[in-house]
């Protein structure tokens, strides 16, 4: 996408493997490259978010969202961005059910559609649930790969951040993303980049966070 007054300069995403190859070639002497860029903008098609609920035992009308997004760049298979996030969200809910836990609030798993080029899925969800927004207690998204969890990113006011300060230093759904951008939005974003153990770690962390949020005694300040 370009701004109306911006020149349309061609751009391409290069995987880390190709960047390393180019670097090695340049070190050996002058390099001449030919880029064949084939992107095109196709007409919109109808798709959908995928939604599943673990119904709350005391406040079923209140929602804690756990989510990732279904779509990906078409160069790769979208394993890291964001198949991993969808898998983590589903497995987090699965863990809660396997342990026979009963969250007080509803835990809603959402696999968003159309995050990459417009966020139409989340925007449509917000529109469809406009009258119920006040019942959405918290929302989590896993969209940073599936590396070992190392921190927390809370987008909220200062009072909420203070409430989670102790937990933030222990674990959270932020992944070790040192290698994420080696494959992000390239043909190298494939299943072999996923480490099952780290995927399981993320699922456990998200499950704990979601269950804790669903059982908080007092509402989060808005």
Tab-separated table of C-alpha atoms in Angstrom, residues 57-221:
chain	number	residue	atom	x	y	z
A	57	UNK	CA	-18.988	-20.445	35.283
A	58	UNK	CA	-19.961	-17.176	37.027
A	59	UNK	CA	-19.726	-14.353	34.487
A	60	UNK	CA	-20.279	-16.010	31.096
A	61	UNK	CA	-21.121	-12.676	29.476
A	62	UNK	CA	-17.608	-11.354	30.218
A	63	UNK	CA	-14.861	-12.293	27.759
A	64	UNK	CA	-11.135	-12.928	27.958
A	65	UNK	CA	-9.876	-13.206	24.383
A	66	UNK	CA	-6.936	-15.434	23.428
A	67	UNK	CA	-5.982	-15.079	19.784
A	68	UNK	CA	-3.719	-15.320	16.751
A	69	UNK	CA	-4.351	-14.680	13.053
A	70	UNK	CA	-5.077	-17.181	10.295
A	71	UNK	CA	-3.801	-15.368	7.224
A	72	UNK	CA	-0.164	-15.019	6.198
A	73	UNK	CA	2.031	-13.729	3.428
A	74	UNK	CA	1.694	-16.056	0.474
A	75	UNK	CA	5.446	-16.575	-0.036
A	76	UNK	CA	5.727	-19.058	2.832
A	77	UNK	CA	3.247	-21.230	4.686
A	78	UNK	CA	2.859	-18.838	7.623
A	79	UNK	CA	4.107	-21.276	10.256
A	80	UNK	CA	5.680	-18.568	12.414
A	81	UNK	CA	3.428	-15.683	11.348
A	82	UNK	CA	1.002	-16.669	12.582
A	83	UNK	CA	0.237	-20.374	12.513
A	84	UNK	CA	2.157	-20.660	15.772
A	85	UNK	CA	-0.042	-18.041	17.417
A	86	UNK	CA	-3.221	-19.831	16.377
A	87	UNK	CA	-1.847	-23.168	17.612
A	88	UNK	CA	-0.791	-21.636	20.944
A	89	UNK	CA	-4.232	-20.084	21.449
A	90	UNK	CA	-6.064	-23.336	20.722
A	91	UNK	CA	-3.718	-25.407	22.876
A	92	UNK	CA	-4.007	-22.936	25.766
A	93	UNK	CA	-7.764	-23.489	25.791
A	94	UNK	CA	-7.229	-27.229	25.413
A	95	UNK	CA	-4.938	-27.280	28.474
A	96	UNK	CA	-7.542	-25.489	30.576
A	97	UNK	CA	-10.150	-28.062	29.593
A	98	UNK	CA	-7.788	-31.015	30.128
A	99	UNK	CA	-7.171	-29.812	33.678
A	100	UNK	CA	-10.946	-29.531	34.228
A	101	UNK	CA	-10.567	-25.891	35.252
A	102	UNK	CA	-13.675	-23.728	35.406
A	103	UNK	CA	-12.896	-20.107	34.507
A	104	UNK	CA	-15.319	-17.601	36.010
A	105	UNK	CA	-15.353	-15.532	32.829
A	106	UNK	CA	-15.666	-16.918	29.313
A	107	UNK	CA	-12.355	-17.600	27.582
A	108	UNK	CA	-12.862	-16.923	23.894
A	109	UNK	CA	-10.351	-18.243	21.366
A	110	UNK	CA	-10.287	-16.262	18.127
A	111	UNK	CA	-8.317	-16.961	14.956
A	112	UNK	CA	-8.516	-13.610	13.190
A	113	UNK	CA	-8.762	-13.319	9.437
A	114	UNK	CA	-7.088	-10.615	7.327
A	115	UNK	CA	-4.566	-9.281	9.824
A	116	UNK	CA	-1.834	-8.825	7.252
A	117	UNK	CA	-3.401	-6.344	4.858
A	118	UNK	CA	-6.131	-4.498	6.676
A	119	UNK	CA	-7.141	-6.223	9.933
A	120	UNK	CA	-10.649	-6.657	8.556
A	121	UNK	CA	-11.370	-9.610	10.854
A	122	UNK	CA	-10.741	-7.768	14.109
A	123	UNK	CA	-12.450	-4.623	12.831
A	124	UNK	CA	-15.549	-6.620	11.885
A	125	UNK	CA	-15.541	-8.325	15.291
A	126	UNK	CA	-15.420	-4.937	17.014
A	127	UNK	CA	-18.292	-3.733	14.852
A	128	UNK	CA	-20.387	-6.852	15.473
A	129	UNK	CA	-19.825	-6.650	19.245
A	130	UNK	CA	-19.984	-2.892	19.646
A	131	UNK	CA	-22.760	-3.106	22.225
A	132	UNK	CA	-20.875	-5.752	24.222
A	133	UNK	CA	-17.452	-4.059	24.291
A	134	UNK	CA	-17.788	-3.299	28.008
A	135	UNK	CA	-18.078	-7.047	28.647
A	136	UNK	CA	-14.718	-7.742	27.012
A	137	UNK	CA	-12.508	-8.003	30.081
A	138	UNK	CA	-9.114	-8.482	28.405
A	139	UNK	CA	-7.582	-9.535	25.086
A	140	UNK	CA	-4.364	-11.405	24.350
A	141	UNK	CA	-2.705	-12.005	20.992
A	142	UNK	CA	0.246	-14.231	20.174
A	143	UNK	CA	1.843	-12.876	17.009
A	144	UNK	CA	5.589	-12.845	17.566
A	145	UNK	CA	6.612	-16.340	16.552
A	146	UNK	CA	6.916	-19.250	18.958
A	147	UNK	CA	10.255	-18.763	20.684
A	148	UNK	CA	10.811	-19.235	24.413
A	149	UNK	CA	8.609	-16.792	26.407
A	150	UNK	CA	10.768	-14.062	27.972
A	151	UNK	CA	8.620	-11.027	28.823
A	152	UNK	CA	5.252	-9.335	28.759
A	153	UNK	CA	3.866	-6.511	26.661
A	154	UNK	CA	0.823	-4.931	28.289
A	155	UNK	CA	-1.060	-2.277	26.374
A	156	UNK	CA	-3.093	-0.616	29.108
A	157	UNK	CA	-2.988	2.271	31.539
A	158	UNK	CA	-0.409	2.555	34.301
A	159	UNK	CA	-2.677	1.143	36.990
A	160	UNK	CA	-3.167	-2.099	35.062
A	161	UNK	CA	0.570	-2.421	34.411
A	162	UNK	CA	1.271	-2.139	38.140
A	163	UNK	CA	-1.171	-4.978	38.796
A	164	UNK	CA	0.852	-7.261	36.518
A	165	UNK	CA	4.340	-6.038	37.453
A	166	UNK	CA	5.277	-9.146	39.455
A	167	UNK	CA	3.910	-11.563	36.879
A	168	UNK	CA	5.612	-9.708	34.035
A	169	UNK	CA	9.045	-10.604	35.361
A	170	UNK	CA	8.224	-14.298	35.602
A	171	UNK	CA	6.659	-15.251	32.305
A	172	UNK	CA	4.340	-14.035	29.563
A	173	UNK	CA	3.292	-14.494	25.938
A	174	UNK	CA	6.181	-12.486	24.478
A	175	UNK	CA	8.472	-14.783	22.558
A	176	UNK	CA	12.223	-14.721	22.120
A	177	UNK	CA	12.153	-13.085	18.688
A	178	UNK	CA	15.878	-13.052	17.894
A	179	UNK	CA	15.284	-15.306	14.888
A	180	UNK	CA	11.718	-14.243	14.085
A	181	UNK	CA	12.627	-11.657	11.476
A	182	UNK	CA	15.012	-14.055	9.756
A	183	UNK	CA	11.898	-15.721	8.342
A	184	UNK	CA	9.116	-13.162	8.859
A	185	UNK	CA	7.106	-12.461	5.671
A	186	UNK	CA	9.379	-14.591	3.484
A	187	UNK	CA	9.316	-17.955	1.743
A	188	UNK	CA	11.372	-19.302	4.665
A	189	UNK	CA	8.410	-19.068	7.082
A	190	UNK	CA	7.823	-22.819	7.148
A	191	UNK	CA	7.024	-25.514	9.712
A	192	UNK	CA	10.637	-26.598	10.207
A	193	UNK	CA	11.315	-23.275	12.004
A	194	UNK	CA	8.932	-24.222	14.830
A	195	UNK	CA	10.442	-25.800	17.975
A	196	UNK	CA	7.743	-28.011	19.567
A	197	UNK	CA	9.082	-27.561	23.121
A	198	UNK	CA	8.964	-23.767	22.834
A	199	UNK	CA	5.501	-23.925	21.277
A	200	UNK	CA	4.340	-25.941	24.298
A	201	UNK	CA	5.943	-23.406	26.669
A	202	UNK	CA	4.001	-20.593	25.037
A	203	UNK	CA	0.761	-22.555	25.263
A	204	UNK	CA	1.274	-23.145	28.985
A	205	UNK	CA	2.017	-19.472	29.631
A	206	UNK	CA	-1.014	-18.262	27.674
A	207	UNK	CA	-3.223	-20.797	29.458
A	208	UNK	CA	-2.085	-19.528	32.872
A	209	UNK	CA	-2.507	-15.887	31.890
A	210	UNK	CA	-5.947	-16.462	30.377
A	211	UNK	CA	-7.165	-18.425	33.392
A	212	UNK	CA	-5.803	-15.812	35.802
A	213	UNK	CA	-7.536	-13.009	33.919
A	214	UNK	CA	-10.769	-14.977	33.772
A	215	UNK	CA	-10.722	-15.379	37.554
A	216	UNK	CA	-9.666	-11.915	38.703
A	217	UNK	CA	-11.863	-10.692	41.529
A	218	UNK	CA	-12.024	-7.076	40.416
A	219	UNK	CA	-12.327	-5.543	36.935
A	220	UNK	CA	-9.351	-4.054	35.164
A	221	UNK	CA	-9.287	-0.241	35.078
